[in-house]
CSV table of C-alpha atoms in Angstrom, one decimal:
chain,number,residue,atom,x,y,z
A,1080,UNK,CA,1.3,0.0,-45.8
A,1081,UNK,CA,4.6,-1.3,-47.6
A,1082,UNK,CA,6.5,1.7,-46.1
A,1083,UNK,CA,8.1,2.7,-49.3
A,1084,UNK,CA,5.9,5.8,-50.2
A,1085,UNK,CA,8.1,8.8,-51.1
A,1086,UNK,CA,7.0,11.5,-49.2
A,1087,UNK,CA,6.8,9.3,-45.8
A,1088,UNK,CA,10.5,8.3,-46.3
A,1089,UNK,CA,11.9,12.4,-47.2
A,1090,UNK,CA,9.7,12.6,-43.9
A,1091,UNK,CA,11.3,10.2,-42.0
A,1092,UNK,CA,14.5,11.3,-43.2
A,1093,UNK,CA,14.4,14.6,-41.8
A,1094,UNK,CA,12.7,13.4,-38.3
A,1095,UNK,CA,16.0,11.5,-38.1
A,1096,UNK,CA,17.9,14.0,-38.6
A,1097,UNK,CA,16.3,15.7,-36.0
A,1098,UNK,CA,17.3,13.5,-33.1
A,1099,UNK,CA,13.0,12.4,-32.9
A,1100,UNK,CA,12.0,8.8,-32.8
A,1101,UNK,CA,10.3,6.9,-35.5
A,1102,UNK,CA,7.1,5.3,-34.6
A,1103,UNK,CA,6.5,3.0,-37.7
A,1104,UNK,CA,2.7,1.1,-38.6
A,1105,UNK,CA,4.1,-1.3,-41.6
A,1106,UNK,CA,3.2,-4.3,-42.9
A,1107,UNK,CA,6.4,-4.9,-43.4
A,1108,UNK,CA,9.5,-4.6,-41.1
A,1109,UNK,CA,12.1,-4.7,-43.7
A,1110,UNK,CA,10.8,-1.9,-45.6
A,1111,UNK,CA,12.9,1.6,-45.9
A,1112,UNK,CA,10.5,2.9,-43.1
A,1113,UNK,CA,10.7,-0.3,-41.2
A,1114,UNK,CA,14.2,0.1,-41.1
A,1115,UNK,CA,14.7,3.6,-40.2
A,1116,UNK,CA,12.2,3.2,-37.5
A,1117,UNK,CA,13.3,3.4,-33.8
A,1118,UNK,CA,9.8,1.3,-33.0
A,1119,UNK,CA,7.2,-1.1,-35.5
A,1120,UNK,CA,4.1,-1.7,-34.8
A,1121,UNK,CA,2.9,-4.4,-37.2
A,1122,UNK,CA,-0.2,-4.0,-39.4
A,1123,UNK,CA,-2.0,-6.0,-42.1
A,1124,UNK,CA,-2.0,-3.8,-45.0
A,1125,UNK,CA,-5.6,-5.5,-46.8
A,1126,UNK,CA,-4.1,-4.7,-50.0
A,1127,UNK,CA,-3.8,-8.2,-50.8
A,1128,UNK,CA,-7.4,-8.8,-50.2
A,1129,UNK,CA,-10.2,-9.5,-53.3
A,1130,UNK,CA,-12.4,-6.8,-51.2
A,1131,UNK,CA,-10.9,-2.9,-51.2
A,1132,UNK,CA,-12.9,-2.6,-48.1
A,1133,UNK,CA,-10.3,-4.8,-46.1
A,1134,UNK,CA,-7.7,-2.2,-47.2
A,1135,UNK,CA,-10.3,0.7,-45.5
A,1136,UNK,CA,-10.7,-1.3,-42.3
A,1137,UNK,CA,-6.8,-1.6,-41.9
A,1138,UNK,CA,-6.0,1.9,-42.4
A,1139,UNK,CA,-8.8,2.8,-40.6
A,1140,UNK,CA,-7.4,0.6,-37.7
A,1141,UNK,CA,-3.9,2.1,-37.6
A,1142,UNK,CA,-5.4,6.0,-38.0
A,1143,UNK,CA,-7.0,5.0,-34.7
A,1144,UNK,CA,-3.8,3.5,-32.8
A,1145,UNK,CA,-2.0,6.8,-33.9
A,1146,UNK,CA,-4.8,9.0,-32.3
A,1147,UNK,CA,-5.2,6.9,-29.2
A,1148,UNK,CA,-1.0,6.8,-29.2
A,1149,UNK,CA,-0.9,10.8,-29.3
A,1150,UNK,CA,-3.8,11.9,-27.1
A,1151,UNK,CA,-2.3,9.3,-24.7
A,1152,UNK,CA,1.4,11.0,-25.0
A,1153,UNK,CA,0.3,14.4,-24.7
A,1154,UNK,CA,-2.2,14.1,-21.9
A,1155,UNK,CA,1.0,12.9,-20.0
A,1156,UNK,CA,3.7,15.2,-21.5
A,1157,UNK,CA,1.7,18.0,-22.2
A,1158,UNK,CA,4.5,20.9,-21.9
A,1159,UNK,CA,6.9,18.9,-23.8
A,1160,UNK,CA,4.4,17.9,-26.3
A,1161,UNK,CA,4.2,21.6,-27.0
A,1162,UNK,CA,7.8,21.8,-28.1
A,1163,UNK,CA,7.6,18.7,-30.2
A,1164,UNK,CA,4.6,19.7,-32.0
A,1165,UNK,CA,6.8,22.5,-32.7
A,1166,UNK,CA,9.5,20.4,-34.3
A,1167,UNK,CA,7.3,18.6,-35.9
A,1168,UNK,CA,6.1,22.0,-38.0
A,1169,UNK,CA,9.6,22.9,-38.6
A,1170,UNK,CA,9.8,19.4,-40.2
A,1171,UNK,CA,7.2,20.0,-42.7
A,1172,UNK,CA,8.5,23.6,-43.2
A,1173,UNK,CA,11.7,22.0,-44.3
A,1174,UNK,CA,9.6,19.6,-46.6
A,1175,UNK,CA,7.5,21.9,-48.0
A,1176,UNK,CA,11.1,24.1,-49.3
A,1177,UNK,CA,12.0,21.0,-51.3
């Protein structure tokens, strides 16, 4: 992930807007996302590789740390959670009026 994809940034955007911390999985810190993220967790992107299925395996990798990340958050926070699943609607509201 080079964190310069359009709709993740207008995402990111408005999630900082709204006072909620960016969790960012980039290959490269010093991307747009990178820097407008509150946290980075590095990746390796696999684009660079001869074989397309390295690319798979990495995304495949970091759709995996996000799940484990937000079942782990919400078994915890559960009420809260609620409210910021919420927000998190209202954010893609906002993006789907652009």
């Amino acid at each position: 992930m080079k964190g310069e994809t359009k709709e993740v940034l207008e995402l990111a955007s408005v999630v900082k807007n709204m006072k909620i911390p960016i969790i960012a999985i980039t290959s490269r810190e010093n991307s747009s996302l990178g820097q407008m993220a509150d946290c980075i967790l590095h990746s390796v992107s696999g684009e660079d590789y001869q074989m397309r299925t390295a690319a798979t395996m990495s995304l495949m990798a970091q759709l995996y740390v996000v799940d484990i990340l937000f079942y782990m958050y919400v078994s915890e926070h559960f009420t809260e959670s609620y409210d910021k699943l919420e927000k998190t609607r209202d954010a893609i509201k906002l993006l789907e009026k652009k």
